[in-house]
Coordinates of C-alpha atoms in Angstrom, one line a residue:
X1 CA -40.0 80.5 35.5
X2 CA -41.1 77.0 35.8
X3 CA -38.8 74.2 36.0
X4 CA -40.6 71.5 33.5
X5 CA -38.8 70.7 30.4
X6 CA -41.1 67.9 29.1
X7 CA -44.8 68.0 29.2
X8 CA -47.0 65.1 27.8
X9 CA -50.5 65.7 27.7
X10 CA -52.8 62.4 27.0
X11 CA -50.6 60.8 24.4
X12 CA -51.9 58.7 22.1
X13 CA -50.0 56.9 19.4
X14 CA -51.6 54.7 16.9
X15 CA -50.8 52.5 14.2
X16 CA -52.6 49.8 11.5
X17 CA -51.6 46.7 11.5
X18 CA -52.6 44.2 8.6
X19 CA -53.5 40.5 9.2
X20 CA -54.4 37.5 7.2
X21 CA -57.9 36.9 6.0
X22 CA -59.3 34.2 8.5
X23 CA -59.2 30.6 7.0
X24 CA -56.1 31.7 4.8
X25 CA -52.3 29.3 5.2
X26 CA -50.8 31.8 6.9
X27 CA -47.3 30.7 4.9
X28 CA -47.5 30.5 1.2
X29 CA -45.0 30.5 -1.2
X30 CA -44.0 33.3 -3.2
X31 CA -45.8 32.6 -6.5
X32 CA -48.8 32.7 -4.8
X33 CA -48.4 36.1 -3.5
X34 CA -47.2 37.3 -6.2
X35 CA -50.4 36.0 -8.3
X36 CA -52.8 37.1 -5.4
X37 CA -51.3 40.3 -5.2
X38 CA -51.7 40.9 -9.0
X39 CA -55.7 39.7 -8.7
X40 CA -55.9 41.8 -5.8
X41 CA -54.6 44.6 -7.8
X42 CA -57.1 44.0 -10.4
X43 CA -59.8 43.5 -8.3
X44 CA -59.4 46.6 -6.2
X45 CA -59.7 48.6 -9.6
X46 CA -62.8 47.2 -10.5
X47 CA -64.4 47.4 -6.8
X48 CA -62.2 49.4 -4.6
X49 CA -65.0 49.5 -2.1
X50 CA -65.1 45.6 -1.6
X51 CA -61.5 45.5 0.0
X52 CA -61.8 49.0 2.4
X53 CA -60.6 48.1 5.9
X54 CA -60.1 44.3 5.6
X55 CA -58.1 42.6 7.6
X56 CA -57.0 46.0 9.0
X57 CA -56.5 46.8 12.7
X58 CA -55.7 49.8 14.7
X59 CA -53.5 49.4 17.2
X60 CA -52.5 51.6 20.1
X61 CA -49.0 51.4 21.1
X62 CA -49.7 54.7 23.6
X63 CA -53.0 55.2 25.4
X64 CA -53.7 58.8 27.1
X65 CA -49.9 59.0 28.2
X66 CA -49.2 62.1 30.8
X67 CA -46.6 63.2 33.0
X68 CA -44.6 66.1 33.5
X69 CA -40.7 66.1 34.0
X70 CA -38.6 68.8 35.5
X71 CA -34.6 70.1 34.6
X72 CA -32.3 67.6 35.8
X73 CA -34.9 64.9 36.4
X74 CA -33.5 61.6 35.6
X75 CA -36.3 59.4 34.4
X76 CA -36.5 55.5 34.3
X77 CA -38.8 54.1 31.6
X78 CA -39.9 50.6 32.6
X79 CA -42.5 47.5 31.3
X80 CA -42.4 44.1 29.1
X81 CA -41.8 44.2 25.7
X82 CA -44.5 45.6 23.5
X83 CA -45.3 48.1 26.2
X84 CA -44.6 51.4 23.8
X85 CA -41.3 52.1 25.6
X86 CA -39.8 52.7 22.5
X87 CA -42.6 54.4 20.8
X88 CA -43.0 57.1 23.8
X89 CA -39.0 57.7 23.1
X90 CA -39.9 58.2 19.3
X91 CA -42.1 60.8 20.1
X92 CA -40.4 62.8 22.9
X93 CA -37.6 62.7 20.0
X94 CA -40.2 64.2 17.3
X95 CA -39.4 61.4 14.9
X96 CA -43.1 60.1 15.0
X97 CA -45.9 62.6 15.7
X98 CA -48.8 61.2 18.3
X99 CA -52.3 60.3 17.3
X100 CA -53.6 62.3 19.9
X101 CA -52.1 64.5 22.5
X102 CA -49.5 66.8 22.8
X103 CA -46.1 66.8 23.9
X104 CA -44.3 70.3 25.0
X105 CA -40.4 70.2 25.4
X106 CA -37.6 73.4 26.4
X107 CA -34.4 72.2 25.3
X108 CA -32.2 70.4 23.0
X109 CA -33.2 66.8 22.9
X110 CA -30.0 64.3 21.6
X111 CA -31.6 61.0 21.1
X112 CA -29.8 57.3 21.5
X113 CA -32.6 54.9 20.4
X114 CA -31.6 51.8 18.2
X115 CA -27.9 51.1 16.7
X116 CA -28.2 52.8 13.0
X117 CA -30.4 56.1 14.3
X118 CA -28.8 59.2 13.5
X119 CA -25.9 57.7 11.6
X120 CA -25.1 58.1 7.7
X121 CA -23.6 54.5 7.0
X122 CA -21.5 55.8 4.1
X123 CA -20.0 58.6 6.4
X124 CA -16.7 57.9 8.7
X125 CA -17.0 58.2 12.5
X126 CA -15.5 61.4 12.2
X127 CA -17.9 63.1 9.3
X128 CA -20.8 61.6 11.3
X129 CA -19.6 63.4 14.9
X130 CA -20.0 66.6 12.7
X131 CA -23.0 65.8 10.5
X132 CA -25.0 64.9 14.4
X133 CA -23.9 68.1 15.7
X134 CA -24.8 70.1 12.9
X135 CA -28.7 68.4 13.5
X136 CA -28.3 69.4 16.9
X137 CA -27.7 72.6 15.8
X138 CA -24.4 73.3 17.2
X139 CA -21.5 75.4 15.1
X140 CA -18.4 73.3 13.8
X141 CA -16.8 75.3 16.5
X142 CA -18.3 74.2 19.7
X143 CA -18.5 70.6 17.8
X144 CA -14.5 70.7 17.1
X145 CA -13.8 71.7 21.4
X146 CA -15.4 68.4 21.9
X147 CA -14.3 66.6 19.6
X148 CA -11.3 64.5 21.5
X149 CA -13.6 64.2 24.3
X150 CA -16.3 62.0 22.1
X151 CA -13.5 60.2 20.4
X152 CA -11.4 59.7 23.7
X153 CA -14.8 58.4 25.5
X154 CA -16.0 56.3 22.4
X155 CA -12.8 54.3 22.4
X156 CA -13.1 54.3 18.6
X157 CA -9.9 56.5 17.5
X158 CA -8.2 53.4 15.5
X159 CA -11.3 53.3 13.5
X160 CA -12.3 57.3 12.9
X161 CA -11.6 57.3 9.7
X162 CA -13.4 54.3 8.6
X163 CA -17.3 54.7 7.0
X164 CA -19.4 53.3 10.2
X165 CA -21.2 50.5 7.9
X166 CA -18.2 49.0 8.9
X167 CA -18.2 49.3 12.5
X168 CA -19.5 46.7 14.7
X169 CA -22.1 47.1 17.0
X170 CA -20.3 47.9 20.0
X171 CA -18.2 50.2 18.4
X172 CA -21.2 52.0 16.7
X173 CA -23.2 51.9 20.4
X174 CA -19.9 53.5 21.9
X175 CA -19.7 56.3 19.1
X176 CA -23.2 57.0 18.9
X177 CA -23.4 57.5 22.6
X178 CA -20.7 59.6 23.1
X179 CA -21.8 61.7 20.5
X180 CA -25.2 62.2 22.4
X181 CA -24.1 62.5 25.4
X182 CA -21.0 65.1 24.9
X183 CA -22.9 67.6 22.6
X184 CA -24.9 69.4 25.2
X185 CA -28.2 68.5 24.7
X186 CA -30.5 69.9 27.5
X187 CA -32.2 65.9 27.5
X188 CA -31.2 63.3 26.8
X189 CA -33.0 60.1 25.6
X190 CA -31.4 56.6 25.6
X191 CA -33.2 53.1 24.6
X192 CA -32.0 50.2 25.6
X193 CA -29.5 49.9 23.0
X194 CA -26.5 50.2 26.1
X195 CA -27.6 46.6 26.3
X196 CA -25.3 45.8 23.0
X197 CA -22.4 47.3 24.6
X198 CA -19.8 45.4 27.0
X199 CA -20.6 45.6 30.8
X200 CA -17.2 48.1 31.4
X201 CA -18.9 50.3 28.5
X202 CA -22.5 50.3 30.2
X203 CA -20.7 51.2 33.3
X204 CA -19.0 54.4 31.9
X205 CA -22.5 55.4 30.0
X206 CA -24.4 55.2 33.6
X207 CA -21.7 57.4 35.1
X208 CA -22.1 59.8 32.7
X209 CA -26.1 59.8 32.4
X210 CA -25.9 60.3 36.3
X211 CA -22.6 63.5 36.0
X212 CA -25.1 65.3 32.9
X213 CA -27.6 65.4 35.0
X214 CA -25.8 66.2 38.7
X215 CA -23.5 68.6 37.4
X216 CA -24.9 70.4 34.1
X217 CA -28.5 70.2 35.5
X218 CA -29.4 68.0 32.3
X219 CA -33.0 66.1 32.1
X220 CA -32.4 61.8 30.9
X221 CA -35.2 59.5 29.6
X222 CA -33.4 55.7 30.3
X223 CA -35.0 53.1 28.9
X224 CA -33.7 49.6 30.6
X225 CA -34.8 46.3 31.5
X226 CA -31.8 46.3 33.8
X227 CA -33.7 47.1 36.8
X228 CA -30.8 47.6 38.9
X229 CA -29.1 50.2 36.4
X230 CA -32.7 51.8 36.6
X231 CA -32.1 52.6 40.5
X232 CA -28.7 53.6 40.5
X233 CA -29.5 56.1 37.9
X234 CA -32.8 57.4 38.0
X235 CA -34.7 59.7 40.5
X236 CA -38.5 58.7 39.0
X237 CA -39.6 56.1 36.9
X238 CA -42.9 55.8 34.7
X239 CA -44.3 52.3 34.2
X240 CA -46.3 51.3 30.8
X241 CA -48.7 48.6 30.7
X242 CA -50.0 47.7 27.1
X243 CA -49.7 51.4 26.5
X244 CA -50.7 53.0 29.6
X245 CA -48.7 54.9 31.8
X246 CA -48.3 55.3 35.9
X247 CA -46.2 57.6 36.8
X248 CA -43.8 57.4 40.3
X249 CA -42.0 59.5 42.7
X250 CA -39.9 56.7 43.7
X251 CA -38.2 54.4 41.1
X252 CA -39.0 51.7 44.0
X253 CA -42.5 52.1 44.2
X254 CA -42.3 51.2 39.9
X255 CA -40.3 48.4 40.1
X256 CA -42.1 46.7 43.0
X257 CA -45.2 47.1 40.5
X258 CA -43.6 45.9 37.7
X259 CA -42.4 42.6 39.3
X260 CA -44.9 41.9 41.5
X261 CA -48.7 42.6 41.0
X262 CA -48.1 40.7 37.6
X263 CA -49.0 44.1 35.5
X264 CA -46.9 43.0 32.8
X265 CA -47.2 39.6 32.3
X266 CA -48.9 38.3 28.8
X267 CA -48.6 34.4 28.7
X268 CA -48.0 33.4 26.1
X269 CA -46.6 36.4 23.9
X270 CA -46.8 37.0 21.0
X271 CA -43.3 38.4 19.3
X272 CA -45.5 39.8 16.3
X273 CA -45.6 43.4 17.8
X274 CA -42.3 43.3 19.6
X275 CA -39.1 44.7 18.3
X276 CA -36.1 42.2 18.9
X277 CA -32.2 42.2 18.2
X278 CA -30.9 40.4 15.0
X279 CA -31.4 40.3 11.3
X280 CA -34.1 37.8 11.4
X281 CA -33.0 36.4 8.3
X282 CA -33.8 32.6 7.5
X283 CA -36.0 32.1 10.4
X284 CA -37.5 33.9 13.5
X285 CA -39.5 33.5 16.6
X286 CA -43.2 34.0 16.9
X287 CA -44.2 33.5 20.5
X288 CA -43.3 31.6 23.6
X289 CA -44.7 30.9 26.8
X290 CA -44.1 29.5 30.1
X291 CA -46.5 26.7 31.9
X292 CA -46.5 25.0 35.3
X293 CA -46.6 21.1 35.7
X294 CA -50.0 21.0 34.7
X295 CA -49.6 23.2 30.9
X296 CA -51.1 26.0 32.8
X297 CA -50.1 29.5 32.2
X298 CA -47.5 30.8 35.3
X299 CA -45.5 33.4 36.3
X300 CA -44.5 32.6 39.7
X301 CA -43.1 29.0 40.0
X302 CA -41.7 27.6 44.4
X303 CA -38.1 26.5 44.0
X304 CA -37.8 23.0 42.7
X305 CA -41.2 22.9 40.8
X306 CA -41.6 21.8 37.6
X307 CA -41.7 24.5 34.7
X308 CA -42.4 24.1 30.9
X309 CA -41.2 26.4 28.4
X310 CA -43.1 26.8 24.8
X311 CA -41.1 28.6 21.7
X312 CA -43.4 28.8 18.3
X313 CA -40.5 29.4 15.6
X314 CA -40.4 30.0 11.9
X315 CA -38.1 28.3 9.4
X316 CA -37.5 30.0 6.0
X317 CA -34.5 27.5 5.3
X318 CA -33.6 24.9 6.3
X319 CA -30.2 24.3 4.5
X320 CA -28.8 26.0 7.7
X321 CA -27.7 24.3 10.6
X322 CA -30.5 26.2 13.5
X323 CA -29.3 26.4 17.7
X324 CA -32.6 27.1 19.8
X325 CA -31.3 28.5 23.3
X326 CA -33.0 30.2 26.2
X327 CA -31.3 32.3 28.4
X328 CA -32.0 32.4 32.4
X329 CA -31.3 35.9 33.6
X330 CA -31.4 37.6 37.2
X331 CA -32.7 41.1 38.1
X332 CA -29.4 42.7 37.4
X333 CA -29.6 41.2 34.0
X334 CA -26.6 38.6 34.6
X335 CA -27.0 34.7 32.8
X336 CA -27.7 32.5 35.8
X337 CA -28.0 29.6 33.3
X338 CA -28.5 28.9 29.3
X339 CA -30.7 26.0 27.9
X340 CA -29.0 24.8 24.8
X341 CA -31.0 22.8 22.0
X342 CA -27.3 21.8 20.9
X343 CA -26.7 20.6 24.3
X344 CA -29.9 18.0 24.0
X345 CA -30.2 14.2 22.7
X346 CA -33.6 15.4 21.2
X347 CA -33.7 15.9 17.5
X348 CA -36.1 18.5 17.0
X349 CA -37.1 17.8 13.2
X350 CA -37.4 21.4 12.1
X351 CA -39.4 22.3 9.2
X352 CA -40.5 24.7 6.5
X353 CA -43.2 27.3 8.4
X354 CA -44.1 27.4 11.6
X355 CA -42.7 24.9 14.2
X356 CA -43.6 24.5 18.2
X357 CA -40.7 23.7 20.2
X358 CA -41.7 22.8 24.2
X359 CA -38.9 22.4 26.8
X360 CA -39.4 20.5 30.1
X361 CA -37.4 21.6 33.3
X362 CA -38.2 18.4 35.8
X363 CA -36.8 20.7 38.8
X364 CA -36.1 24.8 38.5
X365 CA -33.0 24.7 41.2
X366 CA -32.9 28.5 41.2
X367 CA -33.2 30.5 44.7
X368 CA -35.7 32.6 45.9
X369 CA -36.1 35.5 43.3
X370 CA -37.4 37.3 40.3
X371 CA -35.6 36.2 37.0
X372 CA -35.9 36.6 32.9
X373 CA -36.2 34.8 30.4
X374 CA -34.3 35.2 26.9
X375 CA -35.4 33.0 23.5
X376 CA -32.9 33.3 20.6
X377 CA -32.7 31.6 17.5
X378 CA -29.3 31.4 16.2
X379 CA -27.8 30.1 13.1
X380 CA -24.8 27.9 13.7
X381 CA -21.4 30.5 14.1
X382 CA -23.7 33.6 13.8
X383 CA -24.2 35.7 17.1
X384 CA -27.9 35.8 16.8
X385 CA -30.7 35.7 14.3
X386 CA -33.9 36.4 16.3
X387 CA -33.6 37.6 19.7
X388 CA -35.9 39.1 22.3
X389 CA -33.9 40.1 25.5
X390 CA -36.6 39.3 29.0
X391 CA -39.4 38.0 26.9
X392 CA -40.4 37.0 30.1
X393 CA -40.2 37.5 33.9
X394 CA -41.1 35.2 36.4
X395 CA -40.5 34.8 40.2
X396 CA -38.9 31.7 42.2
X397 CA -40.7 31.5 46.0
X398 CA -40.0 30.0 49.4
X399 CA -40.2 26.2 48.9
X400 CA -42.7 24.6 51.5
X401 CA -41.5 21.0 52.9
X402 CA -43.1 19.0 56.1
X403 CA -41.6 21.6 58.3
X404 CA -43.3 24.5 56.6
X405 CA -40.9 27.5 54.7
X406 CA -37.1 26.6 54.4
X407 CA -36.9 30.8 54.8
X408 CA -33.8 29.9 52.2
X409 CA -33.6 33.9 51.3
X410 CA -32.8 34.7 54.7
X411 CA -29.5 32.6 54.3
X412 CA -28.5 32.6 50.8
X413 CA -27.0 36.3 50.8
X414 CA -27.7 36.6 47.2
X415 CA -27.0 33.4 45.7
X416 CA -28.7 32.4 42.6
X417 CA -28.3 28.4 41.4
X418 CA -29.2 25.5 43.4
X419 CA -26.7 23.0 44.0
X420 CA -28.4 19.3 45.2
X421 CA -27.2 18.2 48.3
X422 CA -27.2 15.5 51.2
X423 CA -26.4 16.7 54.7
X424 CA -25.3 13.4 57.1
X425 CA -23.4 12.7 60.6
X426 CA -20.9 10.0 60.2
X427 CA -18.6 8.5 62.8
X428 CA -16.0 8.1 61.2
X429 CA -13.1 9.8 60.2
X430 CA -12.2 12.9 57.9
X431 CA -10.3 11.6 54.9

């Protein structure tokens, strides 16, 4: 009897995607859409065939995806934003068919893929823990003997009772997983959502991924741009570029591609495609890019060069009080440093529609390594309106002086900030 749960044969998943006519003000107000949309309406009537595929595109979020997972294979899914992470976890979870392809899975599949999936808002933690069972097809019985162990490992026991709308994010990421995780699915399929929880919380959810799988024998799909949670859990790792897959053995051999031969980088991006955190209401971000001293395009910067950072953002209102920050993070996904517009003299004059903020960093004191880069868009006292988590990744080399390379990562034993110095020899005394 063979051993592969999951088989994906040339997986294709497209969508359309609609786009202004060319020439058009991309931002109108609302009475003019509502009046063009009525002409529109009118016109199609009268000449439907004038208005067939315009302004239409079909995009491919998979392209001829295929690989072939065995029982108790735990599976790293890696790549920038806009990859189709996210979309290949859609369709191992049969909530979106592919275009083309098939997919063939043995088992029980229990999916964790964005805080709200799977969850009845209306229902309390406890009526969902049932009502998630019951769709994995599991009797109340063999739900109810694990029940304590879901609520014991969610953390959530204060609040059981209480409709989930209600929940905050942590607390619905905590329930959610537990749920997934406790009512033995054969695999088990998690998006990055861990990401919302608290680092002691990620933590516990790792050790468990890795105990389902060493002990029960259980198959996990983990979707992470934490690249160090990827090699503590996972035995293989696929890679997707723009859609396309490359499949590896070794989780190694998939990172080292994925940070270094500069298969994911898109510079600038474009957020337009790219599913972020927040409720985007008010405003959001459109695209961002990072430049060297010369406003070219870079992804690999030697310590104390110059780098430039663009953010396109869109205002909606302007009534509210907006924070622009950029967070600076290393490979284990830890904040090395946060640029604050709040903390800046500059008044950046925001208006209505689309606005192009640049930010200049005269000197990037950051040792030797590869790092991420964070845009959000915040109202003031509100977590976060816009934001996409490693919109970016970039690498920090070996600075070259007059006596060649300072050879600093041999020495700095995992340190991460630059702190400007002057070494002298002085005669006199300590004080």
């Amino acid at each position: 009897m063979s051993d592969v749960v999951i088989k994906a044969e040339g997986i294709g998943k497209s969508y359309l995607i609609g786009h202004e006519p060319k020439g058009k003000d991309k931002y109108v107000a609302l009475r003019d859409v509502i009046a063009d949309k009525t002409k529109g309406l009118w016109s199609k009537i009268r000449n439907p065939s004038l208005y067939e595929h315009k302004d239409i595109e079909e995009f491919w979020a998979l392209k001829d995806v295929s690989f072939e997972v065995k029982r108790g294979d735990r599976v790293g899914i890696i790549g920038r934003n806009g990859a189709g992470k996210s979309t290949l976890l859609k369709v191992l979870s049969r909530i979106t068919e592919p275009t083309r392809g098939r997919v063939s899975i043995k088992g029980r599949v229990a999916s964790l893929l964005e805080v709200g999936t799977g969850f009845h808002p209306e229902l309390t933690g406890r009526e969902n823990i049932y009502l998630n069972g019951a769709i994995l097809g599991m009797t109340r019985q063999e739900i109810k003997r694990k029940f304590d162990e879901i609520v014991d490992f969610a953390e959530v026991e204060k609040f059981l009772d209480t409709p989930v709308k209600r929940f905050s994010s942590g607390m619905y990421v905590r329930l959610a997983f537990a749920v997934a995780a406790h009512l033995d699915p054969e695999i088990l399929l998690v998006d990055e959502v861990l990401a919302v929880g608290d680092i002691g919380f990620q933590k516990k959810c790792l050790e468990r991924m890795q105990s389902v799988s060493n002990d029960e024998g259980r198959t996990v799909f983990f979707v992470s741009h934490n690249l160090d949670a990827i090699v503590s859990l996972c035995s293989k790792c696929i890679l997707l570029v723009d859609g396309n897959s490359i499949f590896f053995d070794k989780v190694g051999s998939a990172i080292d591609a994925y940070t270094t031969n500069n298969l994911t980088v898109k510079n600038p991006v474009n957020f337009e495609n790219v599913k972020g955190f927040g409720d985007m209401i008010g405003g959001r971000l459109l695209e961002f890019g990072v430049f060297d001293a010369k406003g070219a395009p870079a992804s690999s910067f030697s310590m104390w060069d110059v780098m430039q950072l663009t953010l396109g953002v869109f205002i909606e209102n302007l009534k509210i009080r907006w924070q622009i920050s950029i967070a600076v993070m290393d490979k284990s996904q830890r904040v090395v440093s946060i640029l604050n517009s709040e903390w800046s003299d500059a008044d950046l004059n925001l208006k209505a529609g689309k606005n192009i903020i640049r930010v200049s960093i005269p000197k990037m004191d950051l040792f030797p390594g590869t790092y991420s880069l964070t845009p959000m868009l915040r109202q003031e006292g509100i977590v976060s309106t816009h934001k996409i988590n490693n919109a970016f990744t970039f690498e920090i080399t070996e600075p070259q002086t007059k006596r060649g390379f300072l050879n600093i990562s041999k020495y700095s034993t995992g340190s991460q900030v630059w702190v400007n110095h002057v070494w002298e020899k002085t005669d006199g005394e300590i004080k």
